[in-house]
Coordinates of C-alpha atoms and ligand atoms in Angstrom, one line a residue:
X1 CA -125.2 -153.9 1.5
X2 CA -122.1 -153.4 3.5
X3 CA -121.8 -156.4 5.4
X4 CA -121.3 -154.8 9.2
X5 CA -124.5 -153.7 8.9
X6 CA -126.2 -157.2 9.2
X7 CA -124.1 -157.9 12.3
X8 CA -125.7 -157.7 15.5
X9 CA -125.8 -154.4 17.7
X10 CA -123.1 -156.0 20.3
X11 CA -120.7 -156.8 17.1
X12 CA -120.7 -153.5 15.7
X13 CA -120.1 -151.9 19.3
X14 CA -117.2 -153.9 19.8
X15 CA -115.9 -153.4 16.4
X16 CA -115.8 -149.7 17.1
X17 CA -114.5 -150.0 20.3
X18 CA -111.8 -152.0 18.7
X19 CA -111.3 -149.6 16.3
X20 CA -112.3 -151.5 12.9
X21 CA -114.7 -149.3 12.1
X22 CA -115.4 -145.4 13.0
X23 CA -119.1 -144.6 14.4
X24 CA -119.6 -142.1 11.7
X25 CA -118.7 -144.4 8.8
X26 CA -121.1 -147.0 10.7
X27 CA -123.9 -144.6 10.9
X28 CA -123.0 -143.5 6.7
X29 CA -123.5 -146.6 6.3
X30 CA -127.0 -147.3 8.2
X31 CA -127.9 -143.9 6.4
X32 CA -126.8 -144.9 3.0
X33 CA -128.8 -147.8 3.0
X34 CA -131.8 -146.0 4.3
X35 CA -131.4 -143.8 0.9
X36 CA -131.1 -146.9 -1.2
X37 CA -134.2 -148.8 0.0
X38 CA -136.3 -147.0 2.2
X39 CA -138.2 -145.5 -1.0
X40 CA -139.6 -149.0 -0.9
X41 CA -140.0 -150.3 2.6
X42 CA -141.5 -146.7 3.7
X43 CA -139.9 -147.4 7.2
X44 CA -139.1 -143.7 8.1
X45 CA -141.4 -140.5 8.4
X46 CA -137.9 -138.7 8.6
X47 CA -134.0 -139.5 8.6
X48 CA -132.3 -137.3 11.7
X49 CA -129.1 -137.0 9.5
X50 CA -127.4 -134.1 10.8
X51 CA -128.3 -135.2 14.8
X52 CA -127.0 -138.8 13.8
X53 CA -123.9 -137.7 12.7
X54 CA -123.3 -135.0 15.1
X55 CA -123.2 -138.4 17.6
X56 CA -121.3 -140.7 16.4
X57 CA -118.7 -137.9 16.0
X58 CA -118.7 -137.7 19.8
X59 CA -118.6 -141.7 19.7
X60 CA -115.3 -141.4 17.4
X61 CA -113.8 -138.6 20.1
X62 CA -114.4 -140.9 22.7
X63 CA -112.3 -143.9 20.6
X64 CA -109.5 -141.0 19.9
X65 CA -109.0 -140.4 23.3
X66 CA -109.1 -143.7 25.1
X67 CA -112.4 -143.8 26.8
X68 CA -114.5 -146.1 27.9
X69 CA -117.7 -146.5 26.1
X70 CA -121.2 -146.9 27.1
X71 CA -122.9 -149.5 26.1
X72 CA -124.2 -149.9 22.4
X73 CA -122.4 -146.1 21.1
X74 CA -122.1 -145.6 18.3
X75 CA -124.6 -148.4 16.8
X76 CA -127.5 -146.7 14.6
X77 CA -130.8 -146.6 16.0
X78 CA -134.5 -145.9 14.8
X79 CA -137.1 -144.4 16.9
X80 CA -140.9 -144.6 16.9
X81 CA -142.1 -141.8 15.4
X82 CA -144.4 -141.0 18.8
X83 CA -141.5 -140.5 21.0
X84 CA -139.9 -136.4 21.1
X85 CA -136.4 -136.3 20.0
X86 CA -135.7 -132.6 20.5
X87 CA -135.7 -130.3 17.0
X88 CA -137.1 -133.4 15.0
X89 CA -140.7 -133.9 14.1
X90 CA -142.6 -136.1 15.9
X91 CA -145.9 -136.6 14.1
X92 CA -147.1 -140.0 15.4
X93 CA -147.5 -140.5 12.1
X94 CA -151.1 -138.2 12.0
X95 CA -151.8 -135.2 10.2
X96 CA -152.5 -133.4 13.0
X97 CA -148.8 -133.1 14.4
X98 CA -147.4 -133.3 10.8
X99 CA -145.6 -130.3 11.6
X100 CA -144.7 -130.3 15.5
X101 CA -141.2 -129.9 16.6
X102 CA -140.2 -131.5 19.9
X103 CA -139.7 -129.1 22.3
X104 CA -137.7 -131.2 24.5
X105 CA -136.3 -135.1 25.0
X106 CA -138.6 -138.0 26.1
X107 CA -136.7 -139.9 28.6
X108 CA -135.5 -142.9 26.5
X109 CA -134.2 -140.3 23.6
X110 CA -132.0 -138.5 26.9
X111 CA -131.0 -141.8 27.5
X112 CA -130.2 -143.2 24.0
X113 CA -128.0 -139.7 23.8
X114 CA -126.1 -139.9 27.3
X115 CA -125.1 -143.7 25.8
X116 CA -124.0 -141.8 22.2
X117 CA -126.3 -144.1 20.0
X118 CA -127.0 -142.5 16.9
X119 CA -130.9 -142.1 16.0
X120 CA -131.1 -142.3 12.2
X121 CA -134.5 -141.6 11.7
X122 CA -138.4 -141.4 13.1
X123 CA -139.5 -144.3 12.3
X124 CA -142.8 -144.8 10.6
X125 CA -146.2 -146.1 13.1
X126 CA -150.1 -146.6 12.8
X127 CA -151.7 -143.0 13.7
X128 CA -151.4 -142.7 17.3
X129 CA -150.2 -146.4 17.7
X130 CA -153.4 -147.5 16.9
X131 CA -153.3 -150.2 14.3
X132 CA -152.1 -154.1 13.5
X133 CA -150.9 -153.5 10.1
X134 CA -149.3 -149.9 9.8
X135 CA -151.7 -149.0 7.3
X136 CA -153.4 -146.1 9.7
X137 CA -150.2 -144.0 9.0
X138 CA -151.5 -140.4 7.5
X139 CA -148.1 -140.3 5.5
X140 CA -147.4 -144.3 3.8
X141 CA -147.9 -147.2 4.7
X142 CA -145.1 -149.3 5.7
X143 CA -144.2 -152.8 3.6
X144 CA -143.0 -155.9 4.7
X145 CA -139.2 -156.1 3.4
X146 CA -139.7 -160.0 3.6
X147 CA -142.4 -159.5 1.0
X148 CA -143.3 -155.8 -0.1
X149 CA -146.8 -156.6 -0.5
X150 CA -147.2 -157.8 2.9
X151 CA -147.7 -155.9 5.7
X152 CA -144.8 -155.4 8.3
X153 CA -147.4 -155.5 11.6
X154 CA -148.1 -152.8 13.7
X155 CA -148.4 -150.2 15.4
X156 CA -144.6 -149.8 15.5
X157 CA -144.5 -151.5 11.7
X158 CA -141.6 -148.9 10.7
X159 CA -139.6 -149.6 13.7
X160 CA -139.6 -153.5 13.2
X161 CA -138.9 -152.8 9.4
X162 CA -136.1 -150.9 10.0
X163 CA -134.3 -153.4 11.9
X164 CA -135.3 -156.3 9.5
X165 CA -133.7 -154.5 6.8
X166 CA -130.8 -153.6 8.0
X167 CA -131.6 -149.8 8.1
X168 CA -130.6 -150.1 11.7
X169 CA -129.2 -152.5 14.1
X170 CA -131.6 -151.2 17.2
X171 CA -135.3 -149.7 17.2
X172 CA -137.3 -148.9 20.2
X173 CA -141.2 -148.9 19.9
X174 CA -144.2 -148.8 22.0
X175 CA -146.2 -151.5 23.2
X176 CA -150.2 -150.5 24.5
X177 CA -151.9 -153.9 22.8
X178 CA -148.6 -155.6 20.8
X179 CA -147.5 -152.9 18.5
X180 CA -143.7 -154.0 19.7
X181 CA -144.3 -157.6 19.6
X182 CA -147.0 -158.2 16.7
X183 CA -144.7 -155.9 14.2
X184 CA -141.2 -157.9 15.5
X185 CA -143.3 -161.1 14.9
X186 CA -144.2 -160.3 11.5
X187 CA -140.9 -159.1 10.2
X188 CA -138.7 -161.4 11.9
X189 CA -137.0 -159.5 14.6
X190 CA -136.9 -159.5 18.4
X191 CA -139.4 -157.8 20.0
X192 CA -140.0 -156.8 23.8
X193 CA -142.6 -155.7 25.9
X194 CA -141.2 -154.7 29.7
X195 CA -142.8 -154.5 32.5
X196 CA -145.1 -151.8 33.5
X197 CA -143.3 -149.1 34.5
X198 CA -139.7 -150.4 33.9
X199 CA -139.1 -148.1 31.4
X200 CA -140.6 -144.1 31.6
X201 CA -143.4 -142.9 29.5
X202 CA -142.1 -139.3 29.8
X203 CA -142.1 -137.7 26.2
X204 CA -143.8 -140.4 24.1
X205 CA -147.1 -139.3 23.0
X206 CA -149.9 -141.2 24.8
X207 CA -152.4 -143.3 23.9
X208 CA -153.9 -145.7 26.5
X209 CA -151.4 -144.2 29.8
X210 CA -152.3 -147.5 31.4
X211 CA -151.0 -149.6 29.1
X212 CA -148.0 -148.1 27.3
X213 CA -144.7 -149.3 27.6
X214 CA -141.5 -148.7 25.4
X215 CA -139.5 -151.1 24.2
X216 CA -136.6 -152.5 22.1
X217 CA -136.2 -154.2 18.8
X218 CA -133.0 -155.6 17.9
X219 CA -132.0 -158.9 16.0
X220 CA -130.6 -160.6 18.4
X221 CA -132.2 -161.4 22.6
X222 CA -128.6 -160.0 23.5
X223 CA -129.1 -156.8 22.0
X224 CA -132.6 -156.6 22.7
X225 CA -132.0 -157.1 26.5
X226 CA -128.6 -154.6 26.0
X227 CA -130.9 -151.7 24.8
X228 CA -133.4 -152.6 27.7
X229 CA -130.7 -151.6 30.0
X230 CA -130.2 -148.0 28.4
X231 CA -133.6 -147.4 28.7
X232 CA -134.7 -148.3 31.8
X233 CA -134.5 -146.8 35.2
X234 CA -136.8 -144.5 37.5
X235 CA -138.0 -141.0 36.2
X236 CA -139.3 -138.7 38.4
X237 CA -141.0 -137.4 35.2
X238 CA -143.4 -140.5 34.8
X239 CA -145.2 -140.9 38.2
X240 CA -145.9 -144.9 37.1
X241 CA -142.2 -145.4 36.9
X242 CA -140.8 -148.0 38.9
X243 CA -138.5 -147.0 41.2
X244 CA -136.0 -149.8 41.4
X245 CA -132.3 -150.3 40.1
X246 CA -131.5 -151.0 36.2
X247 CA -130.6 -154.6 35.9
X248 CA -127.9 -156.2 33.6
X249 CA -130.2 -158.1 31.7
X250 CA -128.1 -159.8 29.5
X251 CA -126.4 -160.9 32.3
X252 CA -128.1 -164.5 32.6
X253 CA -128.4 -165.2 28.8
X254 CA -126.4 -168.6 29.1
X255 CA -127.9 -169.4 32.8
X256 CA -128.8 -173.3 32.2
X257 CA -132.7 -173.5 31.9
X258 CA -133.3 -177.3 33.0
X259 CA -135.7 -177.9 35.7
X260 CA -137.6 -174.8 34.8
X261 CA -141.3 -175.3 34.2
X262 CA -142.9 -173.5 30.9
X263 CA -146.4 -173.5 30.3
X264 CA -148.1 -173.6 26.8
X265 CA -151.5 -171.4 26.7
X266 CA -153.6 -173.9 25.0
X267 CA -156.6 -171.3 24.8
X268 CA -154.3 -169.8 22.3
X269 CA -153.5 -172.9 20.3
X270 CA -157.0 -173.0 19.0
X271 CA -158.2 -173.8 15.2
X272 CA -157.9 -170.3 14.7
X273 CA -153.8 -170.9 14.5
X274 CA -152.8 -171.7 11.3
X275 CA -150.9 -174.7 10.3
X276 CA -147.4 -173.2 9.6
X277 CA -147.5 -171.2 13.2
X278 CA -148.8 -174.1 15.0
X279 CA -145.8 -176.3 13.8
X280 CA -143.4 -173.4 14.4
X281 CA -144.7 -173.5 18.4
X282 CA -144.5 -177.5 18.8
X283 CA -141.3 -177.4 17.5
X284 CA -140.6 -174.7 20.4
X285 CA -141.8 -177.0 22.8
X286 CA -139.5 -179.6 21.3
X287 CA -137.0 -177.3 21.6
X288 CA -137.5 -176.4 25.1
X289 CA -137.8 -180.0 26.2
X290 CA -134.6 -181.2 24.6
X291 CA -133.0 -177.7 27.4
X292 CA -134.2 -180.0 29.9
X293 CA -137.7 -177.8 30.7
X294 CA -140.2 -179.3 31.7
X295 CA -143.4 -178.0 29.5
X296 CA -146.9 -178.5 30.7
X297 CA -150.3 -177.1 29.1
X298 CA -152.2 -174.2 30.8
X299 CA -155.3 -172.9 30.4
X300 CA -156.2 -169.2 30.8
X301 CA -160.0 -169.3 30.5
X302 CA -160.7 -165.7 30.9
X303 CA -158.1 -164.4 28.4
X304 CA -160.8 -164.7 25.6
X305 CA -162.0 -161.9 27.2
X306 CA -159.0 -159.5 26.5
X307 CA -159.6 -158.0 23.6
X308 CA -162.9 -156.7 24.8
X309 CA -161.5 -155.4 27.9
X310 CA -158.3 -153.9 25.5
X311 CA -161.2 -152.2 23.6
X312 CA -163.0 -150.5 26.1
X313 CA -160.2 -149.6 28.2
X314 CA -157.8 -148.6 25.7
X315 CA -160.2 -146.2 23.8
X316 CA -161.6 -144.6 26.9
X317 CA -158.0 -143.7 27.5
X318 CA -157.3 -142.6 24.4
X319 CA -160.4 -140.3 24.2
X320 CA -159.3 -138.7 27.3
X321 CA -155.1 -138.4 26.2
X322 CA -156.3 -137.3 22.4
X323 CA -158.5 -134.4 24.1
X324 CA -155.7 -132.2 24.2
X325 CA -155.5 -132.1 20.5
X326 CA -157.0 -129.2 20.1
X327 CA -156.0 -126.9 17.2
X328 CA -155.1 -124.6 20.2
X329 CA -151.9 -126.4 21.8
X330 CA -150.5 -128.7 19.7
X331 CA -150.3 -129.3 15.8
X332 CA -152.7 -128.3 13.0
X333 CA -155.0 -125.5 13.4
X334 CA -158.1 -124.7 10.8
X335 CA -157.9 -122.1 8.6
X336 CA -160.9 -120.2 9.1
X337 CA -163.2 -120.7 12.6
X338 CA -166.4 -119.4 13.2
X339 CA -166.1 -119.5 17.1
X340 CA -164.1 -121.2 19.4
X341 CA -166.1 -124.7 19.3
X342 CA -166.2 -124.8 15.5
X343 CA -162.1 -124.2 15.7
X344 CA -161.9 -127.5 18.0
X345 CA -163.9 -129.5 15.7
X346 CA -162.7 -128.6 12.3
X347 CA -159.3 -128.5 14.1
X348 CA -160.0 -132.2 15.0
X349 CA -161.7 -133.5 12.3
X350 CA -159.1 -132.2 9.6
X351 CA -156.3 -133.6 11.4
X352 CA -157.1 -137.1 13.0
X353 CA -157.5 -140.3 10.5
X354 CA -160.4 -142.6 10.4
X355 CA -159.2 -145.0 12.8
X356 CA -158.1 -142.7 15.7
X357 CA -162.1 -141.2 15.3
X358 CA -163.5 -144.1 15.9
X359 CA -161.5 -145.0 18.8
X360 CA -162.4 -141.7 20.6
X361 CA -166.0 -141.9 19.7
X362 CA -166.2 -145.6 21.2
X363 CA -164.0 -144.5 24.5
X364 CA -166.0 -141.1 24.6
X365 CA -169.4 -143.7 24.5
X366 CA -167.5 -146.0 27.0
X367 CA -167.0 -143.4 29.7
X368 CA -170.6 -141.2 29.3
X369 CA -172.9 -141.3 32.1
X370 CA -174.9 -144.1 32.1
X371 CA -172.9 -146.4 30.5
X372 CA -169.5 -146.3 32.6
X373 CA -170.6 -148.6 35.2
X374 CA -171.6 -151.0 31.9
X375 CA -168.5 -150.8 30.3
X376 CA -165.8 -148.9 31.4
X377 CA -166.2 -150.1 35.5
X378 CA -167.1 -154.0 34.1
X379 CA -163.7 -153.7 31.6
X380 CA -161.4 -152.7 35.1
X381 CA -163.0 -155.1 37.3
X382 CA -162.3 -157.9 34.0
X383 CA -158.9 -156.7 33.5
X384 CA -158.2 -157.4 37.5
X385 CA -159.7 -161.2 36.8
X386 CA -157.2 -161.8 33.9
X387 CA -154.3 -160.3 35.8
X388 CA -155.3 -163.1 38.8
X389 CA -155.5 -165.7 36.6
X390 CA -152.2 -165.0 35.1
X391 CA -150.9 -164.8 39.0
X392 CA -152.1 -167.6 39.8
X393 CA -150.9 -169.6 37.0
X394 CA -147.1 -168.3 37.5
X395 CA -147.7 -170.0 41.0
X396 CA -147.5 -173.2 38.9
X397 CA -144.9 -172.5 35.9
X398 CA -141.9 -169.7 35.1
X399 CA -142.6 -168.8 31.9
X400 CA -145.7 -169.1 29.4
X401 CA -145.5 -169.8 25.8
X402 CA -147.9 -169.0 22.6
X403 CA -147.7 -167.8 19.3
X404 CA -147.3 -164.0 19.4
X405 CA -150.1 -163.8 16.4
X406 CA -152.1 -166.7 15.0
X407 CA -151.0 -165.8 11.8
X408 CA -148.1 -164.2 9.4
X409 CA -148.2 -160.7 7.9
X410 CA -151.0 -160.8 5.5
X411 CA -151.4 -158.9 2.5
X412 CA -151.5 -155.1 2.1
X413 CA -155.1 -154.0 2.4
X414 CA -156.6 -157.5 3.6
X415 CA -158.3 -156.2 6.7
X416 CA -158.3 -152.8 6.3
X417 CA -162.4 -152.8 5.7
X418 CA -162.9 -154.8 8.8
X419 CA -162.0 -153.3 12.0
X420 CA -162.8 -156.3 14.0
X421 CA -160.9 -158.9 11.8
X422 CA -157.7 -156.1 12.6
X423 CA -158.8 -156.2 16.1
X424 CA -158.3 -160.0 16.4
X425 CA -154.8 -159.7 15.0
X426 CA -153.6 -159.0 19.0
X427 CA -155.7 -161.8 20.6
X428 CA -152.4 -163.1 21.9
X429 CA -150.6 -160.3 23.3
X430 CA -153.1 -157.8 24.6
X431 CA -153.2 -160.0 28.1
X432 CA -149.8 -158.8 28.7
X433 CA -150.3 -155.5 28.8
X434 CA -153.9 -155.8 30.7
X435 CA -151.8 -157.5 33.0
X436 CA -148.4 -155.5 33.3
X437 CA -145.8 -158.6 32.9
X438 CA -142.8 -158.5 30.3
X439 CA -143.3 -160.8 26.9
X440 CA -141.2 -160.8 24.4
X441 CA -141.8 -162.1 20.3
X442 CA -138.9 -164.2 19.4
X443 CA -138.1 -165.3 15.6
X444 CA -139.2 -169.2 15.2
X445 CA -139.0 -170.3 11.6
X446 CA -140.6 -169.3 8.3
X447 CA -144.4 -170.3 7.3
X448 CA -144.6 -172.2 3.4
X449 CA -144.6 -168.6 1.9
X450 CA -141.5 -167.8 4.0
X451 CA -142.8 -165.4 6.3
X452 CA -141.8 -165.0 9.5
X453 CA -143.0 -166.5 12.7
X454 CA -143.0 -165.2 16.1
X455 CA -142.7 -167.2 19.1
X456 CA -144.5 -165.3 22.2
X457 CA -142.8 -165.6 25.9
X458 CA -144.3 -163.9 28.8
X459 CA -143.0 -164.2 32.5
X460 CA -143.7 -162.4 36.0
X461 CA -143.5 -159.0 36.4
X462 CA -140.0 -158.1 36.8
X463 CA -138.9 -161.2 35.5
X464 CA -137.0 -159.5 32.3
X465 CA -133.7 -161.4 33.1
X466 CA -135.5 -164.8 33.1
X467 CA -137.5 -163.7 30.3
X468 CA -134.2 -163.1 27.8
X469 CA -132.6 -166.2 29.4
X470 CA -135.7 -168.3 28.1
X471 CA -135.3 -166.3 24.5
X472 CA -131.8 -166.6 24.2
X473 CA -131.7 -170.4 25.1
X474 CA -134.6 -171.1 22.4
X475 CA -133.1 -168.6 19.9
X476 CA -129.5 -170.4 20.2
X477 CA -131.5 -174.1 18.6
X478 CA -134.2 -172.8 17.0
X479 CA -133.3 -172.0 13.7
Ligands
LIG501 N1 -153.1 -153.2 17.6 C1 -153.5 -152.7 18.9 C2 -154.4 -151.4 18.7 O1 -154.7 -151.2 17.6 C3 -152.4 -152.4 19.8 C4 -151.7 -151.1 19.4 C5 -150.5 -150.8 20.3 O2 -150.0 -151.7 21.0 N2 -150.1 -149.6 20.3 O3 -154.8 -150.8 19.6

């Protein structure tokens, strides 16, 4: 592998901007190597040669004439395969769109082009973004490329792949449950979850509106909070978008952390961490305390109840979002209808995978009369205690610490028979979402097997600056 392309996203900018390297024999590069491994990893649903190229030419004018670049041109990106990149395919990785051509930009792919970063490729997901393991894909199934019979994470599995291989220096994802942190975890990247509504939802496909956020993946905190500043920013598209200015958040990186107070979740410290992950985050705290922080235990007793909450709330969402999948609108249509209702529900039940069925039958249950109040009006009032909890305990501490997963990528096919065992793979990062703060999956170390770990930080809403300084600091002694 050519060596530039395991440098970090702010090295390769500033070589091009210094002229060591052209943005079009950076992004041959990125693309070469996603032709030389890619058969294996299974990291991309498609490789955007031709709209690559095409910007990193206008990169290289830029360097020809003397401009000034924006940030990260020129430096080779991957996209989740759920967010519209106009004249690609954007199949969210399900049967049913396997064919759909994006009519127009989602708001993060307008931005990635107004900066000139190259997208390579659509970048391999679970079906819909629903999934831990990447394994729901209708297309392949994505493989670890720290082990290639281990699962890379999911739901944005290709994404985190693609960056831990080298195929490209940046990746954005979504994040409804964990699908940006879990997958970063697992494959040893950065991972980050924003706050709700920092970045706009416009143009990625949706699966649970009140949960979704975009997201980067990088290897480094400094390019991960870099991307976060292309991305973010108000949208008049997105009526959830915040409407405040985009930060520098890379801005307080080296800001000394002493005196500041981090709080371990001990309700996610429990027996069901294994051994390796459990060292990984006491040596964290070790870390953190030789910064000067001061680190204290917490306890978050209703967070057990997340991924309960996560499951009723997420698939009545998604029952209501998928609904416009149709056979009439959007993607695959059956071949030969009796009527109109029998179109819809061969339409449907041609095109969606197991997983994404069972999610709209249990949201579709979750919202019927007779049983909202039950579930779905119980789940909202629950998700309102968590997020108080969590309020209340940022009275007391700045930033809270756990393992993003109990556990390292596990083997291809290990918990694909049981839905609930896959469920349990996000009992540590659903809360953020439920609860709207930024968190963010930092490498910490290698289990005996020498699979990643994931170290999990999560701070107030709007508290991204903080949030990288924390990372950055950490990521600096940790390994
Ligand atoms: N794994 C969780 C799920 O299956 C989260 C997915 C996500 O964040 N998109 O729903």
């Amino acid at each position: 592998m050519e060596e530039i392309l395991k440098k970090s996203a702010a090295q390769q900018s500033k070589m091009i901007a210094d002229k060591e390297i052209t943005a079009t024999e950076l992004t041959e590069c990125a693309l070469s190597r996603i032709s030389e491994v890619d058969e294996k990893i299974g990291a991309f649903n498609s490789v955007t040669r031709e709209i690559a190229l095409e910007t990193a030419g206008k990169v290289d004018e830029m360097v020809a004439k003397g401009e000034e670049l924006p940030l990260l041109a020129g430096v080779p990106l991957a996209l989740k395969d759920n967010m519209n990149l106009i004249g690609s395919k954007t199949t969210a990785s399900s049967k049913i769109l396997e064919n759909f051509v994006s009519p127009y930009n989602a708001t993060v792919t307008q931005k990635l082009s107004d900066n000139c970063i190259p997208i390579v490729g659509k970048a391999n997901l679970d079906e819909f973004a629903m999934g831990s393991s990447n394994e729901n894909s209708a297309f392949k199934k994505v493989h670890n490329p720290w082990n290639l019979s281990k699962v890379p994470g999911g739901s944005s599995g290709g994404s985190a792949a693609s960056v831990a291989s080298c195929e490209a220096a940046l990746a954005l994802g979504s994040d409804t449950g964990g699908s940006i942190r879990l997958p970063a975890s697992f494959c040893g990247v950065v991972g980050m979850k924003p706050t709700y509504g920092r970045v706009s939802r416009y143009g990625l496909i949706a699966f649970a509106s009140s949960l979704d956020q975009i997201g980067p993946f990088a290897r480094t905190v400094e390019d991960a909070a870099l991307l976060l500043e292309v991305i973010s920013g108000h949208d008049s598209h997105d009526s959830t978008s915040l409407n405040l200015p985009v930060e520098k958040f890379a801005q307080h990186l080296n800001d000394d952390i002493k005196g500041k107070k981090i709080g371990v979740i001990t309700d996610l410290m429990t027996d069901a961490v294994s051994e390796d992950v459990r060292k990984a985050i006491e040596h964290a705290v070790d870390v953190y305390k030789s910064l000067g922080t001061e680190v204290v235990e917490v306890s978050l007793p209703k967070l057990k109840y997340s991924i309960g909450i996560y499951y009723i709330l997420a698939t009545a969402e998604c029952s209501s979002n998928l609904a416009r999948f149709d056979g009439v609108r959007y993607g695959h249509r059956t071949a030969n209808p009796e009527n109109l209702i029998d179109l819809y529900c061969k339409s449907r039940a041609e095109g969606f995978g197991d997983e994404v069925k069972r999610r709209i039958m249990l949201g579709t249950y979750a919202l019927s009369s007779g049983y909202y109040d039950a579930y779905y009006k119980k789940a909202q009032q629950m998700r309102k205690l968590v997020a108080e909890e969590f309020n209340e305990v940022f009275k007391r501490v700045d930033a809270l610490i756990a393992p993003t997963c109990p556990n390292t990528a596990f083997d291809l096919g290990a918990r694909t028979e049981d839905p609930l065992a896959m469920y349990l793979t996000d009992i540590a990062t659903i809360c953020a979402n439920l609860v709207g703060i930024p968190a963010m999956s930092v490498p910490a170390g290698f289990d005996s097997d020498g699979m990643p770990i994931g170290l999990q930080i999560m701070t107030p809403q709007l508290a991204e600056s903080l949030l990288f300084n924390i990372g950055y600091q950490f990521e600096q002694l940790c390994c």
